[in-house]
GROMACS .gro file of C-alpha atoms in nm:
model
  324
    1MET     CA    1   2.006  -4.386   6.542
    2THR     CA    2   1.711  -4.627   6.569
    3VAL     CA    3   1.737  -4.638   6.950
    4TYR     CA    4   1.758  -4.259   6.958
    5LEU     CA    5   1.448  -4.219   6.739
    6LEU     CA    6   1.250  -4.468   6.950
    7ARG     CA    7   1.351  -4.285   7.268
    8ARG     CA    8   1.250  -3.951   7.120
    9LEU     CA    9   0.914  -4.090   7.005
   10LEU     CA   10   0.846  -4.219   7.357
   11GLN     CA   11   0.938  -3.880   7.501
   12ALA     CA   12   0.710  -3.712   7.247
   13MET     CA   13   0.417  -3.931   7.352
   14LEU     CA   14   0.472  -3.848   7.719
   15VAL     CA   15   0.497  -3.477   7.643
   16MET     CA   16   0.179  -3.487   7.435
   17LEU     CA   17  -0.005  -3.670   7.715
   18ALA     CA   18   0.111  -3.423   7.981
   19MET     CA   19   0.027  -3.123   7.761
   20SER     CA   20  -0.316  -3.266   7.679
   21VAL     CA   21  -0.400  -3.269   8.051
   22ILE     CA   22  -0.269  -2.916   8.108
   23VAL     CA   23  -0.434  -2.771   7.798
   24PHE     CA   24  -0.767  -2.945   7.849
   25VAL     CA   25  -0.803  -2.853   8.214
   26GLY     CA   26  -0.680  -2.498   8.155
   27VAL     CA   27  -0.917  -2.431   7.865
   28TYR     CA   28  -1.222  -2.601   8.013
   29ALA     CA   29  -1.180  -2.418   8.343
   30ILE     CA   30  -1.227  -2.080   8.172
   31GLY     CA   31  -1.570  -1.932   8.113
   32ASP     CA   32  -1.895  -2.089   7.999
   33PRO     CA   33  -1.948  -2.112   7.622
   34VAL     CA   34  -2.323  -2.156   7.673
   35GLU     CA   35  -2.342  -1.795   7.788
   36ILE     CA   36  -2.206  -1.688   7.448
   37LEU     CA   37  -2.365  -1.945   7.218
   38ILE     CA   38  -2.717  -1.936   7.364
   39SER     CA   39  -2.942  -1.631   7.349
   40PRO     CA   40  -2.989  -1.452   7.682
   41ASP     CA   41  -3.363  -1.486   7.629
   42ALA     CA   42  -3.344  -1.870   7.623
   43ASP     CA   43  -3.522  -2.049   7.906
   44GLN     CA   44  -3.362  -2.301   8.141
   45MET     CA   45  -3.474  -2.604   7.939
   46GLU     CA   46  -3.310  -2.473   7.625
   47ARG     CA   47  -2.990  -2.406   7.818
   48GLU     CA   48  -2.990  -2.758   7.961
   49ARG     CA   49  -3.043  -2.908   7.614
   50ALA     CA   50  -2.751  -2.707   7.482
   51ILE     CA   51  -2.530  -2.816   7.772
   52ARG     CA   52  -2.612  -3.183   7.709
   53ALA     CA   53  -2.561  -3.144   7.333
   54LEU     CA   54  -2.215  -2.997   7.391
   55GLY     CA   55  -2.126  -3.265   7.645
   56LEU     CA   56  -2.069  -3.007   7.919
   57ASP     CA   57  -2.296  -3.188   8.166
   58LEU     CA   58  -2.032  -3.459   8.225
   59PRO     CA   59  -1.765  -3.432   8.497
   60LEU     CA   60  -1.441  -3.273   8.377
   61TRP     CA   61  -1.242  -3.597   8.412
   62GLN     CA   62  -1.498  -3.782   8.202
   63GLN     CA   63  -1.489  -3.509   7.936
   64TYR     CA   64  -1.110  -3.543   7.926
   65LEU     CA   65  -1.119  -3.922   7.893
   66THR     CA   66  -1.370  -3.889   7.607
   67PHE     CA   67  -1.143  -3.632   7.443
   68LEU     CA   68  -0.835  -3.855   7.489
   69VAL     CA   69  -1.000  -4.164   7.341
   70ARG     CA   70  -1.122  -3.967   7.041
   71ALA     CA   71  -0.786  -3.794   6.999
   72VAL     CA   72  -0.610  -4.130   6.969
   73GLN     CA   73  -0.853  -4.203   6.685
   74GLY     CA   74  -0.774  -3.871   6.516
   75ASP     CA   75  -1.086  -3.691   6.639
   76LEU     CA   76  -1.013  -3.376   6.839
   77GLY     CA   77  -1.378  -3.286   6.887
   78ARG     CA   78  -1.634  -3.079   6.698
   79SER     CA   79  -1.647  -2.703   6.695
   80PHE     CA   80  -1.927  -2.558   6.905
   81VAL     CA   81  -1.972  -2.273   6.655
   82PHE     CA   82  -1.920  -2.434   6.313
   83ASN     CA   83  -2.038  -2.785   6.407
   84GLU     CA   84  -1.743  -2.925   6.210
   85PRO     CA   85  -1.447  -3.135   6.324
   86ALA     CA   86  -1.200  -2.902   6.497
   87LEU     CA   87  -0.905  -3.075   6.333
   88GLN     CA   88  -1.054  -3.018   5.989
   89LEU     CA   89  -1.103  -2.647   6.060
   90ILE     CA   90  -0.741  -2.609   6.170
   91LEU     CA   91  -0.599  -2.810   5.880
   92GLN     CA   92  -0.790  -2.588   5.638
   93LYS     CA   93  -0.614  -2.284   5.783
   94MET     CA   94  -0.273  -2.446   5.835
   95PRO     CA   95  -0.131  -2.393   5.480
   96ALA     CA   96  -0.177  -2.017   5.512
   97THR     CA   97   0.005  -2.005   5.846
   98LEU     CA   98   0.283  -2.241   5.732
   99GLU     CA   99   0.331  -2.035   5.417
  100LEU     CA  100   0.361  -1.716   5.620
  101ALA     CA  101   0.593  -1.867   5.883
  102ILE     CA  102   0.823  -2.037   5.631
  103GLY     CA  103   0.834  -1.722   5.419
  104ALA     CA  104   0.935  -1.517   5.725
  105THR     CA  105   1.203  -1.773   5.821
  106VAL     CA  106   1.348  -1.780   5.469
  107LEU     CA  107   1.363  -1.400   5.466
  108ALA     CA  108   1.536  -1.404   5.805
  109LEU     CA  109   1.805  -1.641   5.677
  110LEU     CA  110   1.853  -1.469   5.341
  111ILE     CA  111   1.890  -1.128   5.503
  112GLY     CA  112   2.027  -1.209   5.847
  113LEU     CA  113   2.310  -1.448   5.752
  114PRO     CA  114   2.494  -1.216   5.507
  115LEU     CA  115   2.449  -0.912   5.732
  116GLY     CA  116   2.562  -1.102   6.042
  117LEU     CA  117   2.860  -1.245   5.854
  118TYR     CA  118   2.966  -0.900   5.741
  119ALA     CA  119   2.918  -0.755   6.090
  120GLY     CA  120   3.130  -1.034   6.237
  121LEU     CA  121   3.414  -1.006   5.984
  122LYS     CA  122   3.433  -0.626   6.005
  123PRO     CA  123   3.313  -0.539   6.356
  124ASP     CA  124   3.464  -0.190   6.364
  125SER     CA  125   3.330  -0.069   6.030
  126VAL     CA  126   3.049   0.184   5.994
  127GLY     CA  127   2.841  -0.071   5.806
  128SER     CA  128   2.873  -0.322   6.090
  129LYS     CA  129   2.771  -0.069   6.353
  130THR     CA  130   2.474   0.035   6.138
  131ILE     CA  131   2.365  -0.328   6.100
  132MET     CA  132   2.383  -0.389   6.474
  133ALA     CA  133   2.188  -0.071   6.547
  134GLY     CA  134   1.924  -0.185   6.299
  135SER     CA  135   1.904  -0.523   6.472
  136ILE     CA  136   1.818  -0.348   6.797
  137LEU     CA  137   1.527  -0.180   6.621
  138GLY     CA  138   1.413  -0.519   6.494
  139PHE     CA  139   1.398  -0.645   6.851
  140SER     CA  140   1.234  -0.333   6.990
  141LEU     CA  141   0.961  -0.227   6.748
  142PRO     CA  142   0.616  -0.376   6.821
  143THR     CA  143   0.497  -0.614   6.551
  144PHE     CA  144   0.148  -0.465   6.526
  145TRP     CA  145   0.287  -0.111   6.487
  146VAL     CA  146   0.531  -0.217   6.214
  147GLY     CA  147   0.247  -0.396   6.036
  148LEU     CA  148   0.028  -0.084   6.045
  149MET     CA  149   0.315   0.131   5.916
  150LEU     CA  150   0.378  -0.111   5.630
  151ILE     CA  151   0.012  -0.092   5.535
  152MET     CA  152   0.010   0.288   5.557
  153VAL     CA  153   0.321   0.331   5.341
  154PHE     CA  154   0.314   0.051   5.084
  155ALA     CA  155  -0.060  -0.009   5.053
  156VAL     CA  156  -0.228   0.326   5.126
  157GLN     CA  157   0.025   0.590   5.019
  158LEU     CA  158   0.226   0.414   4.747
  159GLY     CA  159  -0.033   0.158   4.643
  160TRP     CA  160   0.236  -0.099   4.560
  161LEU     CA  161   0.104  -0.391   4.763
  162PRO     CA  162  -0.240  -0.512   4.880
  163SER     CA  163  -0.310  -0.446   5.247
  164THR     CA  164  -0.509  -0.749   5.361
  165GLY     CA  165  -0.613  -1.099   5.267
  166ARG     CA  166  -0.430  -1.387   5.104
  167GLY     CA  167  -0.502  -1.315   4.740
  168GLU     CA  168  -0.525  -1.568   4.459
  169THR     CA  169  -0.411  -1.922   4.538
  170ALA     CA  170  -0.307  -2.225   4.335
  171GLU     CA  171  -0.330  -2.592   4.423
  172PHE     CA  172  -0.014  -2.793   4.496
  173LEU     CA  173   0.002  -3.132   4.672
  174GLY     CA  174  -0.370  -3.109   4.735
  175LEU     CA  175  -0.346  -2.776   4.923
  176ARG     CA  176  -0.400  -2.414   4.824
  177TRP     CA  177  -0.090  -2.191   4.827
  178SER     CA  178  -0.066  -1.819   4.755
  179PHE     CA  179   0.307  -1.800   4.678
  180LEU     CA  180   0.244  -1.986   4.350
  181THR     CA  181   0.052  -1.692   4.200
  182ARG     CA  182   0.162  -1.336   4.136
  183ASP     CA  183  -0.135  -1.188   4.323
  184GLY     CA  184  -0.087  -1.427   4.616
  185LEU     CA  185   0.284  -1.346   4.634
  186ALA     CA  186   0.204  -0.974   4.644
  187HIS     CA  187  -0.029  -1.038   4.938
  188LEU     CA  188   0.239  -1.245   5.114
  189VAL     CA  189   0.520  -0.987   5.099
  190MET     CA  190   0.418  -0.746   5.376
  191PRO     CA  191   0.300  -1.004   5.633
  192ALA     CA  192   0.617  -1.210   5.579
  193ILE     CA  193   0.839  -0.904   5.621
  194ASN     CA  194   0.650  -0.797   5.933
  195LEU     CA  195   0.679  -1.143   6.089
  196SER     CA  196   1.047  -1.178   5.995
  197LEU     CA  197   1.185  -0.857   6.151
  198PHE     CA  198   1.249  -1.010   6.493
  199LYS     CA  199   1.396  -1.322   6.332
  200ILE     CA  200   1.628  -1.116   6.109
  201SER     CA  201   1.765  -0.935   6.412
  202LEU     CA  202   1.810  -1.264   6.595
  203VAL     CA  203   1.996  -1.427   6.305
  204ILE     CA  204   2.220  -1.121   6.262
  205ARG     CA  205   2.328  -1.123   6.624
  206LEU     CA  206   2.373  -1.502   6.637
  207THR     CA  207   2.580  -1.502   6.319
  208ARG     CA  208   2.794  -1.209   6.428
  209SER     CA  209   2.872  -1.357   6.768
  210GLY     CA  210   2.945  -1.696   6.610
  211VAL     CA  211   3.185  -1.542   6.358
  212ARG     CA  212   3.368  -1.341   6.623
  213GLU     CA  213   3.411  -1.651   6.838
  214THR     CA  214   3.508  -1.883   6.553
  215MET     CA  215   3.767  -1.645   6.409
  216LEU     CA  216   3.972  -1.691   6.727
  217MET     CA  217   3.979  -2.071   6.702
  218ASP     CA  218   4.305  -2.252   6.636
  219TYR     CA  219   4.182  -2.430   6.324
  220VAL     CA  220   4.096  -2.095   6.163
  221LYS     CA  221   4.441  -1.959   6.246
  222PHE     CA  222   4.595  -2.276   6.105
  223ALA     CA  223   4.393  -2.244   5.785
  224ARG     CA  224   4.519  -1.890   5.743
  225ALA     CA  225   4.876  -2.001   5.813
  226LYS     CA  226   4.846  -2.258   5.532
  227GLY     CA  227   4.783  -1.973   5.292
  228LEU     CA  228   4.416  -2.044   5.219
  229SER     CA  229   4.226  -1.757   5.063
  230PRO     CA  230   4.012  -1.541   5.295
  231ALA     CA  231   3.699  -1.652   5.106
  232ARG     CA  232   3.778  -2.021   5.162
  233VAL     CA  233   3.855  -1.963   5.530
  234THR     CA  234   3.530  -1.772   5.574
  235TYR     CA  235   3.289  -1.997   5.388
  236VAL     CA  236   3.443  -2.338   5.457
  237HIS     CA  237   3.592  -2.311   5.806
  238VAL     CA  238   3.390  -2.030   5.966
  239PHE     CA  239   3.047  -2.023   5.805
  240LYS     CA  240   2.985  -2.398   5.826
  241ASN     CA  241   3.063  -2.409   6.196
  242ILE     CA  242   2.845  -2.115   6.292
  243LEU     CA  243   2.546  -2.275   6.118
  244ILE     CA  244   2.492  -2.522   6.404
  245PRO     CA  245   2.369  -2.270   6.665
  246VAL     CA  246   2.190  -2.070   6.395
  247VAL     CA  247   2.001  -2.376   6.269
  248THR     CA  248   1.915  -2.472   6.626
  249VAL     CA  249   1.767  -2.135   6.720
  250VAL     CA  250   1.600  -2.072   6.383
  251GLY     CA  251   1.445  -2.419   6.394
  252LEU     CA  252   1.296  -2.353   6.736
  253GLU     CA  253   1.193  -2.004   6.626
  254LEU     CA  254   1.004  -2.158   6.334
  255GLY     CA  255   0.780  -2.328   6.587
  256SER     CA  256   0.726  -2.005   6.778
  257THR     CA  257   0.665  -1.820   6.451
  258ILE     CA  258   0.386  -2.064   6.366
  259ALA     CA  259   0.241  -2.046   6.716
  260PHE     CA  260   0.263  -1.669   6.764
  261SER     CA  261   0.179  -1.539   6.417
  262VAL     CA  262  -0.153  -1.428   6.566
  263VAL     CA  263  -0.069  -1.055   6.570
  264THR     CA  264   0.052  -1.047   6.210
  265GLU     CA  265  -0.246  -1.249   6.088
  266SER     CA  266  -0.484  -1.017   6.272
  267VAL     CA  267  -0.324  -0.697   6.136
  268PHE     CA  268  -0.317  -0.819   5.776
  269ALA     CA  269  -0.641  -1.024   5.796
  270TRP     CA  270  -0.438  -1.327   5.691
  271PRO     CA  271  -0.672  -1.631   5.699
  272GLY     CA  272  -0.450  -1.864   5.898
  273MET     CA  273  -0.462  -2.059   6.222
  274GLY     CA  274  -0.380  -1.751   6.429
  275LYS     CA  275  -0.691  -1.565   6.316
  276LEU     CA  276  -0.898  -1.880   6.371
  277ILE     CA  277  -0.776  -1.919   6.730
  278ILE     CA  278  -0.851  -1.552   6.808
  279ASP     CA  279  -1.206  -1.591   6.674
  280SER     CA  280  -1.245  -1.917   6.869
  281ILE     CA  281  -1.127  -1.756   7.193
  282ASN     CA  282  -1.378  -1.473   7.147
  283VAL     CA  283  -1.666  -1.723   7.137
  284LEU     CA  284  -1.509  -1.980   7.376
  285ASP     CA  285  -1.507  -2.251   7.109
  286ARG     CA  286  -1.325  -2.493   7.339
  287PRO     CA  287  -1.270  -2.788   7.099
  288VAL     CA  288  -1.100  -2.563   6.845
  289ILE     CA  289  -0.881  -2.402   7.111
  290VAL     CA  290  -0.773  -2.739   7.255
  291ALA     CA  291  -0.713  -2.887   6.909
  292TYR     CA  292  -0.506  -2.584   6.804
  293LEU     CA  293  -0.287  -2.599   7.113
  294MET     CA  294  -0.232  -2.975   7.076
  295ILE     CA  295  -0.134  -2.936   6.712
  296ILE     CA  296   0.111  -2.659   6.804
  297VAL     CA  297   0.268  -2.884   7.071
  298PHE     CA  298   0.297  -3.165   6.814
  299MET     CA  299   0.462  -2.929   6.563
  300PHE     CA  300   0.714  -2.813   6.825
  301ILE     CA  301   0.807  -3.175   6.895
  302ILE     CA  302   0.853  -3.251   6.525
  303ILE     CA  303   1.062  -2.938   6.471
  304ASN     CA  304   1.282  -3.023   6.772
  305LEU     CA  305   1.343  -3.370   6.631
  306ALA     CA  306   1.424  -3.229   6.287
  307VAL     CA  307   1.672  -2.981   6.439
  308ASP     CA  308   1.845  -3.260   6.631
  309LEU     CA  309   1.879  -3.467   6.314
  310LEU     CA  310   2.027  -3.168   6.130
  311TYR     CA  311   2.311  -3.165   6.383
  312SER     CA  312   2.455  -3.479   6.231
  313ALA     CA  313   2.440  -3.332   5.880
  314LEU     CA  314   2.621  -3.015   5.983
  315ASP     CA  315   2.866  -3.169   6.230
  316PRO     CA  316   2.929  -3.548   6.223
  317ARG     CA  317   3.097  -3.525   6.562
  318VAL     CA  318   2.764  -3.465   6.728
  319ARG     CA  319   2.637  -3.781   6.894
  320LEU     CA  320   2.260  -3.788   6.881
  321GLU     CA  321   2.249  -4.079   7.120
  322GLY     CA  322   2.382  -3.858   7.395
  323LYS     CA  323   2.098  -3.608   7.368
  324ALA     CA  324   1.794  -3.613   7.591
   0.00000   0.00000   0.00000
C-alpha cells in the first residue's frame, strides 16, 4: 500500500506540472486584461504602468516560472480585479460549491440506487419501464432550463422555496455552511435537485445494468439454491457487488459536478466557485482563472485516489498495486 501511495503521489505531481503548463499557456494566450481593466481614455504611459504592475511585460516563460515558484510556496498569484490572493478568493467560495456538489451526489445515491435496484430486479414491470423512461429525461433536459422551471414553479408560483442566493449560514470547522440552518437548507434544495438530475439518471442506469448482470452470476444462483431469502440474496450478494462500478463512476462524477456546477450556480445565483470563475472570465482575471483550474485538477486527483482506495473496502480481491 505504501509503494502504491508513493507511486500515485509521484504521478499526481507530474500531472499537476503538465496541467500547470497547459493551463497557464492556454489562459495567458487569450485576450489582454489591460483592455478591460484600464479605461479606454487612459494614455500610453498609464497603460504601460498597468502592464508592469500586473507583470505582463515579462516573457511568457518567465511569467510561468514566477507562477510555478510561487505556486510551490502556496501562492497562486493575486487577482487583477480584487487585488487579493487568488487562492484566498477561491477558498472563500469553495464551501458553497462543495456543499452544492455533495448535496447533489447524496441525492443521486439516495434516489438512484433504490430506483435502479427496483428496475433491475423487475425489468418487465410498468414501474421499471417508467423509471427508465424518466432516466432518459434526466439525461436529455438542459440543466439551465430545468433550473428556470424549478424557480418558476416552486419559487414564483407556489412560493415554497427561495429562488436565489445561499441563505443563512452557520459556522462549522471554521467554514460557513448553509445546510446547518433551516433557511440555508431551503435555499440549497432547488440547486441541489437541479444539479443532481443527470447524476440520478446515471446511477439508475448503472445500478440496473449491474443488477441484471450480477443476477446471472453463478454465486447468486448458488445462494438461491441454498435457500437464502430473496432479501439476503439481493442486499448481500447482489447489491454489494454492484457498488464497485457505481462508486467508481459517482466518485469521478463528484469531481465533474464540482468543476461544472457553473450553470446551476449562475441560474440560482449561488455564490460558489462556478460563479466566481464566470465573473473572472468576463474580466480576464487571469490569476483567478489559472488558480481555479489548478485547484480543480488537484481535486480530481484526490478524488481518483479516494475512489481507488475504496475498491479495497468494497472488494478485498482488488489489488491496488496493479493499478496505474
